[in-house]
Amino acid sequence: MLNFPSSTEFNRRIPKQKFYDNLSITPALKRSFIDDIKAIYWRNKLAESTLNIPAGKDVTEIEVFEISLNSQEIDEKVLRQIDSEIPYHILFILCYNSSYELWIGYKEAKSEDTFKVSGYYHTDWTEKEALNLDIVGLSLDEVYESFVRQIAGDKLIQSEPQETLSESVQKATERARIEKEISKLQSKLWKEKQLNRQMEINAEIKKLKNCYRKGATPCKKVK
């Protein structure tokens, strides 16, 4: 599907019950697994043994899971649950009828077998033939970073050549927070009747926009 080397192919079906049976998850999340997912397939295993690319400091394997859906909607918590159960980095291929979407989380190792996903990035829905992801890098760390940046596109801008993936993700998270805060303040501005308060809100909006223009440097949160 993604034209990964045949040596990486795994093609095993994983029972979706594996991710919610005997686990302490909410009834709503269990219902999402049952209602939203038709099947889960482990399509590829990208590792030193299958790619002849050495493991990185943080990334030792990248698993490729294809999830067949009953609609084009999926709760992000479902992906987080799967990510939490697999001690490796995961590339998700979501499939609905003849449409496909790539998802990947920025997954950081907190200990040998504990990971934290800071956020997910995804492509738009497209036809199978249009799916494209290049394996780029001299280690699996670099391959994983390349995957994240390819899928995120303009949502994850590397503002400096030496900027790490972690730094880019932090800036993207801050930009999203600033955009949300600006939107909330603009709504308040439209509703505010007092001129003094309007001026205060407008000053806060300008401050946040200035932070955004400077590359989403951390701004003090507006109370």
PDB file of C-alpha atoms in Angstrom:
ATOM      1  CA  MET A   1       0.000   0.000   0.000  1.00  0.00           C
ATOM      2  CA  LEU A   2       2.767   2.421   0.956  1.00  0.00           C
ATOM      3  CA  ASN A   3       5.320   0.529  -1.136  1.00  0.00           C
ATOM      4  CA  PHE A   4       7.439  -0.305   1.889  1.00  0.00           C
ATOM      5  CA  PRO A   5       9.992  -3.099   1.252  1.00  0.00           C
ATOM      6  CA  SER A   6       8.507  -6.584   1.186  1.00  0.00           C
ATOM      7  CA  SER A   7      10.925  -7.545   3.958  1.00  0.00           C
ATOM      8  CA  THR A   8       8.876  -5.355   6.336  1.00  0.00           C
ATOM      9  CA  GLU A   9       5.521  -6.994   5.576  1.00  0.00           C
ATOM     10  CA  PHE A  10       3.774  -8.684   8.498  1.00  0.00           C
ATOM     11  CA  ASN A  11       0.080  -8.800   7.543  1.00  0.00           C
ATOM     12  CA  ARG A  12      -1.446 -10.228  10.680  1.00  0.00           C
ATOM     13  CA  ARG A  13      -4.912  -9.475  11.971  1.00  0.00           C
ATOM     14  CA  ILE A  14      -5.082  -8.274  15.585  1.00  0.00           C
ATOM     15  CA  PRO A  15      -8.350  -8.895  17.461  1.00  0.00           C
ATOM     16  CA  LYS A  16      -9.635  -5.477  18.492  1.00  0.00           C
ATOM     17  CA  GLN A  17     -10.751  -7.003  21.787  1.00  0.00           C
ATOM     18  CA  LYS A  18      -7.053  -7.143  22.717  1.00  0.00           C
ATOM     19  CA  PHE A  19      -7.158  -3.404  23.322  1.00  0.00           C
ATOM     20  CA  TYR A  20     -10.150  -3.270  25.631  1.00  0.00           C
ATOM     21  CA  ASP A  21     -10.801  -6.707  27.184  1.00  0.00           C
ATOM     22  CA  ASN A  22      -9.521  -7.063  30.744  1.00  0.00           C
ATOM     23  CA  LEU A  23      -8.420  -3.415  30.739  1.00  0.00           C
ATOM     24  CA  SER A  24      -9.705  -0.538  32.799  1.00  0.00           C
ATOM     25  CA  ILE A  25     -11.171   1.706  30.102  1.00  0.00           C
ATOM     26  CA  THR A  26     -14.371   3.721  30.046  1.00  0.00           C
ATOM     27  CA  PRO A  27     -17.565   2.208  28.630  1.00  0.00           C
ATOM     28  CA  ALA A  28     -17.608   4.983  26.002  1.00  0.00           C
ATOM     29  CA  LEU A  29     -14.116   4.074  24.771  1.00  0.00           C
ATOM     30  CA  LYS A  30     -14.998   0.389  24.650  1.00  0.00           C
ATOM     31  CA  ARG A  31     -18.102   1.292  22.641  1.00  0.00           C
ATOM     32  CA  SER A  32     -15.902   3.216  20.174  1.00  0.00           C
ATOM     33  CA  PHE A  33     -13.776   0.113  19.585  1.00  0.00           C
ATOM     34  CA  ILE A  34     -16.879  -2.021  19.072  1.00  0.00           C
ATOM     35  CA  ASP A  35     -18.894   0.390  16.912  1.00  0.00           C
ATOM     36  CA  ASP A  36     -16.251   2.312  14.974  1.00  0.00           C
ATOM     37  CA  ILE A  37     -13.716  -0.384  14.068  1.00  0.00           C
ATOM     38  CA  LYS A  38     -14.245  -3.298  11.701  1.00  0.00           C
ATOM     39  CA  ALA A  39     -10.774  -4.793  11.922  1.00  0.00           C
ATOM     40  CA  ILE A  40      -7.158  -4.048  12.818  1.00  0.00           C
ATOM     41  CA  TYR A  41      -4.235  -5.379  10.769  1.00  0.00           C
ATOM     42  CA  TRP A  42      -0.541  -5.288  11.594  1.00  0.00           C
ATOM     43  CA  ARG A  43       0.748  -4.555   8.089  1.00  0.00           C
ATOM     44  CA  ASN A  44       4.457  -3.786   8.519  1.00  0.00           C
ATOM     45  CA  LYS A  45       7.263  -3.910  11.015  1.00  0.00           C
ATOM     46  CA  LEU A  46      10.000  -1.360  10.356  1.00  0.00           C
ATOM     47  CA  ALA A  47      13.058  -2.426  12.322  1.00  0.00           C
ATOM     48  CA  GLU A  48      16.774  -2.999  11.916  1.00  0.00           C
ATOM     49  CA  SER A  49      16.076  -6.641  11.076  1.00  0.00           C
ATOM     50  CA  THR A  50      13.586  -5.782   8.309  1.00  0.00           C
ATOM     51  CA  LEU A  51      14.981  -2.520   6.883  1.00  0.00           C
ATOM     52  CA  ASN A  52      18.711  -2.796   7.537  1.00  0.00           C
ATOM     53  CA  ILE A  53      18.471   0.641   9.154  1.00  0.00           C
ATOM     54  CA  PRO A  54      19.913   0.765  12.694  1.00  0.00           C
ATOM     55  CA  ALA A  55      17.684   1.362  15.686  1.00  0.00           C
ATOM     56  CA  GLY A  56      17.789   4.869  17.076  1.00  0.00           C
ATOM     57  CA  LYS A  57      18.217   6.114  20.617  1.00  0.00           C
ATOM     58  CA  ASP A  58      14.457   6.525  21.088  1.00  0.00           C
ATOM     59  CA  VAL A  59      12.905   4.541  18.228  1.00  0.00           C
ATOM     60  CA  THR A  60      13.709   0.842  17.941  1.00  0.00           C
ATOM     61  CA  GLU A  61      10.715  -0.232  15.832  1.00  0.00           C
ATOM     62  CA  ILE A  62       7.880   1.404  13.929  1.00  0.00           C
ATOM     63  CA  GLU A  63       4.749  -0.708  13.585  1.00  0.00           C
ATOM     64  CA  VAL A  64       2.273  -0.032  10.776  1.00  0.00           C
ATOM     65  CA  PHE A  65      -1.334  -0.724  11.748  1.00  0.00           C
ATOM     66  CA  GLU A  66      -4.210  -0.543   9.270  1.00  0.00           C
ATOM     67  CA  ILE A  67      -7.580   0.125  10.914  1.00  0.00           C
ATOM     68  CA  SER A  68     -10.691  -0.565   8.865  1.00  0.00           C
ATOM     69  CA  LEU A  69     -13.510   1.756   9.989  1.00  0.00           C
ATOM     70  CA  ASN A  70     -17.288   1.797   9.785  1.00  0.00           C
ATOM     71  CA  SER A  71     -17.239   5.538   9.009  1.00  0.00           C
ATOM     72  CA  GLN A  72     -14.702   8.300   8.426  1.00  0.00           C
ATOM     73  CA  GLU A  73     -14.882   9.297  12.092  1.00  0.00           C
ATOM     74  CA  ILE A  74     -12.766   7.868  14.898  1.00  0.00           C
ATOM     75  CA  ASP A  75     -12.240   9.022  18.459  1.00  0.00           C
ATOM     76  CA  GLU A  76      -8.586   9.978  18.920  1.00  0.00           C
ATOM     77  CA  LYS A  77      -8.762   8.220  22.298  1.00  0.00           C
ATOM     78  CA  VAL A  78      -8.972   4.915  20.420  1.00  0.00           C
ATOM     79  CA  LEU A  79      -5.574   5.549  18.833  1.00  0.00           C
ATOM     80  CA  ARG A  80      -4.174   6.634  22.193  1.00  0.00           C
ATOM     81  CA  GLN A  81      -5.387   3.389  23.744  1.00  0.00           C
ATOM     82  CA  ILE A  82      -3.672   1.329  21.064  1.00  0.00           C
ATOM     83  CA  ASP A  83      -0.519   3.420  21.409  1.00  0.00           C
ATOM     84  CA  SER A  84      -0.544   2.908  25.176  1.00  0.00           C
ATOM     85  CA  GLU A  85      -0.638  -0.880  24.764  1.00  0.00           C
ATOM     86  CA  ILE A  86       2.180  -1.136  22.218  1.00  0.00           C
ATOM     87  CA  PRO A  87       5.695  -0.284  23.477  1.00  0.00           C
ATOM     88  CA  TYR A  88       6.821   0.867  20.025  1.00  0.00           C
ATOM     89  CA  HIS A  89       6.080   3.785  17.732  1.00  0.00           C
ATOM     90  CA  ILE A  90       3.055   3.312  15.474  1.00  0.00           C
ATOM     91  CA  LEU A  91       2.022   4.557  12.061  1.00  0.00           C
ATOM     92  CA  PHE A  92      -1.743   4.220  11.570  1.00  0.00           C
ATOM     93  CA  ILE A  93      -3.457   3.748   8.216  1.00  0.00           C
ATOM     94  CA  LEU A  94      -7.177   4.443   8.576  1.00  0.00           C
ATOM     95  CA  CYS A  95      -9.383   2.913   5.921  1.00  0.00           C
ATOM     96  CA  TYR A  96     -13.025   3.561   5.106  1.00  0.00           C
ATOM     97  CA  ASN A  97     -14.368   2.028   1.882  1.00  0.00           C
ATOM     98  CA  SER A  98     -11.834   3.178  -0.731  1.00  0.00           C
ATOM     99  CA  SER A  99     -10.529   6.193   1.213  1.00  0.00           C
ATOM    100  CA  TYR A 100      -7.393   6.260   3.332  1.00  0.00           C
ATOM    101  CA  GLU A 101      -5.814   8.543   5.897  1.00  0.00           C
ATOM    102  CA  LEU A 102      -2.415   8.408   7.635  1.00  0.00           C
ATOM    103  CA  TRP A 103      -2.142   9.173  11.366  1.00  0.00           C
ATOM    104  CA  ILE A 104       0.899   9.315  13.616  1.00  0.00           C
ATOM    105  CA  GLY A 105       1.408  10.495  17.168  1.00  0.00           C
ATOM    106  CA  TYR A 106       4.428  12.235  18.599  1.00  0.00           C
ATOM    107  CA  LYS A 107       5.323   9.468  21.026  1.00  0.00           C
ATOM    108  CA  GLU A 108       8.027  10.067  23.641  1.00  0.00           C
ATOM    109  CA  ALA A 109       9.596   7.389  25.801  1.00  0.00           C
ATOM    110  CA  LYS A 110       9.267   8.169  29.509  1.00  0.00           C
ATOM    111  CA  SER A 111      10.907   4.920  30.606  1.00  0.00           C
ATOM    112  CA  GLU A 112      11.883   1.612  29.038  1.00  0.00           C
ATOM    113  CA  ASP A 113       8.269   0.546  28.518  1.00  0.00           C
ATOM    114  CA  THR A 114       6.271   3.730  29.150  1.00  0.00           C
ATOM    115  CA  PHE A 115       5.377   6.231  26.447  1.00  0.00           C
ATOM    116  CA  LYS A 116       3.493   9.515  26.277  1.00  0.00           C
ATOM    117  CA  VAL A 117       1.729  10.712  23.119  1.00  0.00           C
ATOM    118  CA  SER A 118       1.711  14.513  23.038  1.00  0.00           C
ATOM    119  CA  GLY A 119      -0.549  14.818  20.001  1.00  0.00           C
ATOM    120  CA  TYR A 120      -1.536  13.339  16.654  1.00  0.00           C
ATOM    121  CA  TYR A 121      -1.035  14.490  13.096  1.00  0.00           C
ATOM    122  CA  HIS A 122      -2.863  13.192  10.060  1.00  0.00           C
ATOM    123  CA  THR A 123      -3.264  13.608   6.322  1.00  0.00           C
ATOM    124  CA  ASP A 124      -6.500  14.270   4.484  1.00  0.00           C
ATOM    125  CA  TRP A 125      -8.586  11.371   3.202  1.00  0.00           C
ATOM    126  CA  THR A 126      -7.325  10.191  -0.171  1.00  0.00           C
ATOM    127  CA  GLU A 127      -7.410   7.269  -2.581  1.00  0.00           C
ATOM    128  CA  LYS A 128      -5.203   4.261  -1.955  1.00  0.00           C
ATOM    129  CA  GLU A 129      -3.024   5.019  -4.975  1.00  0.00           C
ATOM    130  CA  ALA A 130      -2.319   8.533  -3.691  1.00  0.00           C
ATOM    131  CA  LEU A 131      -0.945   7.397  -0.336  1.00  0.00           C
ATOM    132  CA  ASN A 132       2.719   8.269  -0.150  1.00  0.00           C
ATOM    133  CA  LEU A 133       5.298   8.139   2.617  1.00  0.00           C
ATOM    134  CA  ASP A 134       9.025   8.035   2.022  1.00  0.00           C
ATOM    135  CA  ILE A 135      11.454   6.168   4.275  1.00  0.00           C
ATOM    136  CA  VAL A 136      14.136   8.801   4.885  1.00  0.00           C
ATOM    137  CA  GLY A 137      16.938   8.624   7.421  1.00  0.00           C
ATOM    138  CA  LEU A 138      20.055   6.806   8.578  1.00  0.00           C
ATOM    139  CA  SER A 139      18.462   5.551  11.801  1.00  0.00           C
ATOM    140  CA  LEU A 140      14.944   4.691  12.946  1.00  0.00           C
ATOM    141  CA  ASP A 141      14.927   7.926  14.977  1.00  0.00           C
ATOM    142  CA  GLU A 142      15.363   9.832  11.710  1.00  0.00           C
ATOM    143  CA  VAL A 143      12.840   7.683   9.846  1.00  0.00           C
ATOM    144  CA  TYR A 144      10.232   8.303  12.549  1.00  0.00           C
ATOM    145  CA  GLU A 145      10.911  12.062  12.575  1.00  0.00           C
ATOM    146  CA  SER A 146      10.570  12.099   8.792  1.00  0.00           C
ATOM    147  CA  PHE A 147       7.229  10.277   8.994  1.00  0.00           C
ATOM    148  CA  VAL A 148       5.885  12.766  11.535  1.00  0.00           C
ATOM    149  CA  ARG A 149       6.995  15.777   9.485  1.00  0.00           C
ATOM    150  CA  GLN A 150       5.699  14.338   6.190  1.00  0.00           C
ATOM    151  CA  ILE A 151       2.268  13.600   7.675  1.00  0.00           C
ATOM    152  CA  ALA A 152       2.003  16.843   9.659  1.00  0.00           C
ATOM    153  CA  GLY A 153       3.005  19.025   6.710  1.00  0.00           C
ATOM    154  CA  ASP A 154       2.403  22.718   7.388  1.00  0.00           C
ATOM    155  CA  LYS A 155       1.099  21.921  10.877  1.00  0.00           C
ATOM    156  CA  LEU A 156       4.663  21.201  11.998  1.00  0.00           C
ATOM    157  CA  ILE A 157       7.121  23.823  10.802  1.00  0.00           C
ATOM    158  CA  GLN A 158      10.854  23.445  11.374  1.00  0.00           C
ATOM    159  CA  SER A 159      11.780  27.120  11.804  1.00  0.00           C
ATOM    160  CA  GLU A 160      15.515  26.450  12.236  1.00  0.00           C
ATOM    161  CA  PRO A 161      17.720  23.776  10.590  1.00  0.00           C
ATOM    162  CA  GLN A 162      18.865  22.373  13.946  1.00  0.00           C
ATOM    163  CA  GLU A 163      15.415  22.419  15.541  1.00  0.00           C
ATOM    164  CA  THR A 164      14.532  19.016  17.001  1.00  0.00           C
ATOM    165  CA  LEU A 165      11.233  17.255  16.457  1.00  0.00           C
ATOM    166  CA  SER A 166      10.398  17.781  20.127  1.00  0.00           C
ATOM    167  CA  GLU A 167      10.967  21.538  19.775  1.00  0.00           C
ATOM    168  CA  SER A 168       8.832  21.683  16.618  1.00  0.00           C
ATOM    169  CA  VAL A 169       6.003  19.823  18.370  1.00  0.00           C
ATOM    170  CA  GLN A 170       6.194  22.142  21.388  1.00  0.00           C
ATOM    171  CA  LYS A 171       5.960  25.191  19.119  1.00  0.00           C
ATOM    172  CA  ALA A 172       3.047  23.671  17.190  1.00  0.00           C
ATOM    173  CA  THR A 173       1.244  22.959  20.470  1.00  0.00           C
ATOM    174  CA  GLU A 174       1.839  26.535  21.602  1.00  0.00           C
ATOM    175  CA  ARG A 175       0.593  27.927  18.270  1.00  0.00           C
ATOM    176  CA  ALA A 176      -2.606  25.899  18.623  1.00  0.00           C
ATOM    177  CA  ARG A 177      -3.065  27.196  22.181  1.00  0.00           C
ATOM    178  CA  ILE A 178      -2.524  30.793  21.048  1.00  0.00           C
ATOM    179  CA  GLU A 179      -5.009  30.414  18.181  1.00  0.00           C
ATOM    180  CA  LYS A 180      -7.612  29.027  20.590  1.00  0.00           C
ATOM    181  CA  GLU A 181      -6.991  31.831  23.094  1.00  0.00           C
ATOM    182  CA  ILE A 182      -7.255  34.501  20.387  1.00  0.00           C
ATOM    183  CA  SER A 183     -10.558  33.027  19.205  1.00  0.00           C
ATOM    184  CA  LYS A 184     -11.951  33.095  22.765  1.00  0.00           C
ATOM    185  CA  LEU A 185     -10.842  36.707  23.268  1.00  0.00           C
ATOM    186  CA  GLN A 186     -12.334  37.802  19.945  1.00  0.00           C
ATOM    187  CA  SER A 187     -15.667  36.321  21.019  1.00  0.00           C
ATOM    188  CA  LYS A 188     -15.432  38.255  24.301  1.00  0.00           C
ATOM    189  CA  LEU A 189     -14.532  41.435  22.385  1.00  0.00           C
ATOM    190  CA  TRP A 190     -17.628  41.205  20.193  1.00  0.00           C
ATOM    191  CA  LYS A 191     -19.854  40.829  23.258  1.00  0.00           C
ATOM    192  CA  GLU A 192     -18.166  43.441  25.470  1.00  0.00           C
ATOM    193  CA  LYS A 193     -20.000  46.775  25.822  1.00  0.00           C
ATOM    194  CA  GLN A 194     -17.544  48.722  27.960  1.00  0.00           C
ATOM    195  CA  LEU A 195     -14.890  50.641  26.032  1.00  0.00           C
ATOM    196  CA  ASN A 196     -12.167  50.214  28.661  1.00  0.00           C
ATOM    197  CA  ARG A 197     -12.648  46.467  28.724  1.00  0.00           C
ATOM    198  CA  GLN A 198     -12.675  46.352  24.899  1.00  0.00           C
ATOM    199  CA  MET A 199      -9.295  48.087  24.877  1.00  0.00           C
ATOM    200  CA  GLU A 200      -7.893  45.627  27.432  1.00  0.00           C
ATOM    201  CA  ILE A 201      -9.086  42.620  25.455  1.00  0.00           C
ATOM    202  CA  ASN A 202      -7.755  44.065  22.210  1.00  0.00           C
ATOM    203  CA  ALA A 203      -4.347  44.604  23.837  1.00  0.00           C
ATOM    204  CA  GLU A 204      -4.282  40.954  24.914  1.00  0.00           C
ATOM    205  CA  ILE A 205      -5.159  39.850  21.373  1.00  0.00           C
ATOM    206  CA  LYS A 206      -2.305  41.947  19.946  1.00  0.00           C
ATOM    207  CA  LYS A 207       0.094  40.456  22.501  1.00  0.00           C
ATOM    208  CA  LEU A 208      -0.878  36.920  21.542  1.00  0.00           C
ATOM    209  CA  LYS A 209      -0.636  37.666  17.817  1.00  0.00           C
ATOM    210  CA  ASN A 210       2.843  39.070  18.386  1.00  0.00           C
ATOM    211  CA  CYS A 211       3.870  35.851  20.150  1.00  0.00           C
ATOM    212  CA  TYR A 212       2.490  33.864  17.224  1.00  0.00           C
ATOM    213  CA  ARG A 213       4.476  35.916  14.704  1.00  0.00           C
ATOM    214  CA  LYS A 214       7.656  35.333  16.702  1.00  0.00           C
ATOM    215  CA  GLY A 215       7.321  31.606  16.220  1.00  0.00           C
ATOM    216  CA  ALA A 216       4.939  30.773  19.062  1.00  0.00           C
ATOM    217  CA  THR A 217       7.354  31.620  21.829  1.00  0.00           C
ATOM    218  CA  PRO A 218       5.631  30.874  25.145  1.00  0.00           C
ATOM    219  CA  CYS A 219       3.091  33.524  26.090  1.00  0.00           C
ATOM    220  CA  LYS A 220       1.671  34.046  29.525  1.00  0.00           C
ATOM    221  CA  LYS A 221      -1.814  32.596  29.569  1.00  0.00           C
ATOM    222  CA  VAL A 222      -4.611  35.137  29.674  1.00  0.00           C
ATOM    223  CA  LYS A 223      -6.754  34.849  32.779  1.00  0.00           C
TER     224      LYS A 223
END
